[in-house]
């Protein structure tokens, strides 16, 4: 009713999106948040809700486009960079994902989530030394995320086949 009464009221559109999301109507929430984003283009909270929801719906390219638009408006916003990194990671664009997570770390040095997501990307890439470094960075910021990343590293290392050393001529005797 509020949206019908005041179609240019961004708060009503935002609240409609929240209500629809809470009811499990994610596609309808996206429509409401798209309208909110049109009315409040510089509000990164709305942009984030929109992008995370379309990611939940499996619309990776739409989320990547929303994140890119957010970066054009707010190039120093850690949330926008993190969102860009997540969308790029899910789209399989590793270099862009690395850039997004590194930039998010740069703009929000005490925010643990970009470090964790970067670490999980490194796990998938098999880059154990980088993962160990990030575990150390995460430990003072978020012990739970640090422990989860350490578990992922352990699983990665356990799954990585070891190559036996070649037998020396002396072993043949």
Short mmCIF file of C-alpha atoms in Angstrom, two decimals:
data_model
loop_
_atom_site.label_atom_id
_atom_site.label_comp_id
_atom_site.label_asym_id
_atom_site.label_seq_id
_atom_site.Cartn_x
_atom_site.Cartn_y
_atom_site.Cartn_z
CA UNK A 1 0.00 0.00 0.00
CA UNK A 2 2.81 2.39 0.87
CA UNK A 3 4.46 1.86 -2.52
CA UNK A 4 1.15 2.54 -4.28
CA UNK A 5 0.58 5.68 -2.21
CA UNK A 6 4.13 7.02 -2.64
CA UNK A 7 5.78 5.39 -5.70
CA UNK A 8 8.91 7.55 -5.28
CA UNK A 9 9.41 6.64 -1.61
CA UNK A 10 12.63 4.63 -1.47
CA UNK A 11 11.98 3.51 2.12
CA UNK A 12 8.69 1.90 1.11
CA UNK A 13 10.35 0.05 -1.76
CA UNK A 14 13.20 -1.04 0.52
CA UNK A 15 10.77 -2.33 3.16
CA UNK A 16 8.74 -4.12 0.50
CA UNK A 17 11.91 -5.88 -0.60
CA UNK A 18 12.72 -6.91 2.96
CA UNK A 19 9.20 -8.23 3.52
CA UNK A 20 9.26 -10.21 0.28
CA UNK A 21 12.70 -11.60 1.07
CA UNK A 22 11.61 -12.70 4.54
CA UNK A 23 8.62 -14.46 2.98
CA UNK A 24 11.01 -16.35 0.71
CA UNK A 25 9.97 -14.38 -2.36
CA UNK A 26 13.50 -13.55 -3.48
CA UNK A 27 12.67 -12.72 -7.10
CA UNK A 28 10.03 -10.25 -5.93
CA UNK A 29 12.49 -8.81 -3.41
CA UNK A 30 14.93 -8.23 -6.25
CA UNK A 31 12.32 -6.21 -8.14
CA UNK A 32 11.65 -4.04 -5.09
CA UNK A 33 15.36 -3.51 -4.43
CA UNK A 34 15.98 -2.67 -8.08
CA UNK A 35 13.43 0.13 -7.72
CA UNK A 36 15.03 1.18 -4.43
CA UNK A 37 18.43 1.22 -6.12
CA UNK A 38 17.06 3.47 -8.88
CA UNK A 39 15.80 5.89 -6.22
CA UNK A 40 18.95 5.63 -4.07
CA UNK A 41 21.80 4.79 -6.48
CA UNK A 42 24.59 5.60 -4.02
CA UNK A 43 23.28 3.45 -1.15
CA UNK A 44 25.67 0.49 -1.01
CA UNK A 45 23.39 -1.34 1.46
CA UNK A 46 20.64 -1.54 -1.15
CA UNK A 47 23.13 -2.49 -3.84
CA UNK A 48 24.51 -5.24 -1.61
CA UNK A 49 21.08 -6.65 -0.81
CA UNK A 50 20.22 -6.66 -4.48
CA UNK A 51 23.46 -8.33 -5.56
CA UNK A 52 23.49 -10.95 -2.77
CA UNK A 53 19.90 -11.86 -3.54
CA UNK A 54 20.52 -12.29 -7.26
CA UNK A 55 23.55 -14.40 -6.36
CA UNK A 56 21.25 -16.56 -4.21
CA UNK A 57 19.01 -16.92 -7.26
CA UNK A 58 22.00 -18.08 -9.32
CA UNK A 59 22.15 -14.95 -11.46
CA UNK A 60 25.90 -14.55 -11.23
CA UNK A 61 26.30 -12.23 -14.22
CA UNK A 62 23.56 -9.91 -12.94
CA UNK A 63 25.30 -9.78 -9.54
CA UNK A 64 28.62 -9.03 -11.25
CA UNK A 65 27.00 -6.18 -13.18
CA UNK A 66 25.44 -4.75 -10.00
CA UNK A 67 28.80 -4.97 -8.22
CA UNK A 68 30.56 -3.27 -11.13
CA UNK A 69 28.00 -0.45 -11.07
CA UNK A 70 28.53 -0.07 -7.32
CA UNK A 71 32.29 0.23 -7.87
CA UNK A 72 31.77 2.93 -10.49
CA UNK A 73 29.81 4.96 -7.94
CA UNK A 74 31.93 4.12 -4.89
CA UNK A 75 35.40 2.91 -5.93
CA UNK A 76 36.75 2.99 -2.38
CA UNK A 77 33.95 1.02 -0.74
CA UNK A 78 35.16 -2.28 0.72
CA UNK A 79 31.68 -3.83 0.56
CA UNK A 80 31.46 -3.09 -3.16
CA UNK A 81 34.89 -4.62 -3.75
CA UNK A 82 34.01 -7.69 -1.69
CA UNK A 83 30.78 -8.11 -3.61
CA UNK A 84 32.71 -7.76 -6.87
CA UNK A 85 35.14 -10.44 -5.66
CA UNK A 86 32.40 -12.87 -4.68
CA UNK A 87 30.50 -12.40 -7.94
CA UNK A 88 33.70 -12.81 -9.97
CA UNK A 89 34.65 -15.89 -7.98
CA UNK A 90 31.27 -17.50 -8.59
CA UNK A 91 31.54 -16.62 -12.29
CA UNK A 92 34.94 -18.33 -12.44
CA UNK A 93 36.88 -15.13 -13.09
CA UNK A 94 39.78 -15.78 -10.74
CA UNK A 95 41.85 -12.67 -11.47
CA UNK A 96 38.88 -10.36 -10.89
CA UNK A 97 37.98 -12.26 -7.71
CA UNK A 98 41.54 -11.84 -6.43
CA UNK A 99 41.40 -8.13 -7.23
CA UNK A 100 38.06 -7.71 -5.46
CA UNK A 101 39.14 -9.50 -2.29
CA UNK A 102 42.51 -7.72 -2.16
CA UNK A 103 40.86 -4.32 -2.62
CA UNK A 104 38.27 -5.09 0.06
CA UNK A 105 41.13 -5.96 2.44
CA UNK A 106 42.84 -2.70 1.53
CA UNK A 107 39.79 -0.51 2.17
CA UNK A 108 38.65 -2.36 5.33
CA UNK A 109 41.74 -3.77 7.04
CA UNK A 110 39.84 -5.04 10.07
CA UNK A 111 37.07 -6.80 8.12
CA UNK A 112 37.61 -10.56 8.29
CA UNK A 113 35.20 -11.80 5.59
CA UNK A 114 37.24 -10.73 2.53
CA UNK A 115 40.30 -12.44 4.00
CA UNK A 116 38.34 -15.63 4.55
CA UNK A 117 36.88 -15.57 1.04
CA UNK A 118 40.31 -14.88 -0.43
CA UNK A 119 41.70 -17.77 1.61
CA UNK A 120 39.00 -20.12 0.33
CA UNK A 121 39.83 -19.07 -3.22
CA UNK A 122 43.48 -19.85 -2.53
CA UNK A 123 42.44 -23.25 -1.15
CA UNK A 124 40.64 -24.01 -4.42
CA UNK A 125 43.73 -22.84 -6.31
CA UNK A 126 46.01 -25.04 -4.17
CA UNK A 127 48.06 -22.10 -2.89
CA UNK A 128 48.84 -23.33 0.63
CA UNK A 129 51.41 -20.67 1.57
CA UNK A 130 48.94 -17.85 0.86
CA UNK A 131 46.28 -19.67 2.88
CA UNK A 132 48.64 -20.00 5.85
CA UNK A 133 49.40 -16.28 5.67
CA UNK A 134 45.68 -15.42 5.67
CA UNK A 135 45.02 -17.76 8.61
CA UNK A 136 47.54 -15.67 10.54
CA UNK A 137 45.82 -12.44 9.48
CA UNK A 138 42.40 -13.82 10.39
CA UNK A 139 43.29 -15.14 13.83
CA UNK A 140 43.09 -11.79 15.65
CA UNK A 141 40.08 -10.64 13.59
CA UNK A 142 37.81 -13.69 13.73
CA UNK A 143 38.91 -16.92 15.39
CA UNK A 144 36.00 -18.92 13.92
CA UNK A 145 36.76 -17.92 10.34
CA UNK A 146 40.45 -18.54 10.98
CA UNK A 147 39.66 -22.05 12.26
CA UNK A 148 37.37 -22.76 9.27
CA UNK A 149 40.09 -21.68 6.87
CA UNK A 150 42.63 -23.84 8.71
CA UNK A 151 40.27 -26.82 8.37
CA UNK A 152 39.93 -26.15 4.63
CA UNK A 153 43.73 -26.00 4.32
CA UNK A 154 44.07 -29.31 6.17
CA UNK A 155 41.50 -30.91 3.86
CA UNK A 156 43.25 -29.47 0.81
CA UNK A 157 46.62 -30.81 1.92
CA UNK A 158 45.13 -34.22 2.74
CA UNK A 159 43.57 -34.41 -0.73
CA UNK A 160 46.74 -33.34 -2.52
CA UNK A 161 48.61 -36.42 -3.70
CA UNK A 162 52.24 -36.52 -2.75
CA UNK A 163 54.73 -37.37 -5.43
CA UNK A 164 57.18 -40.01 -4.24
CA UNK A 165 60.81 -39.12 -4.59
CA UNK A 166 62.54 -40.94 -7.40
CA UNK A 167 64.50 -43.93 -6.31
CA UNK A 168 68.22 -43.42 -6.30
CA UNK A 169 70.55 -45.94 -7.98
CA UNK A 170 71.71 -46.99 -4.51
CA UNK A 171 68.13 -48.01 -3.58
CA UNK A 172 68.15 -50.51 -6.43
CA UNK A 173 71.02 -52.50 -4.88
#
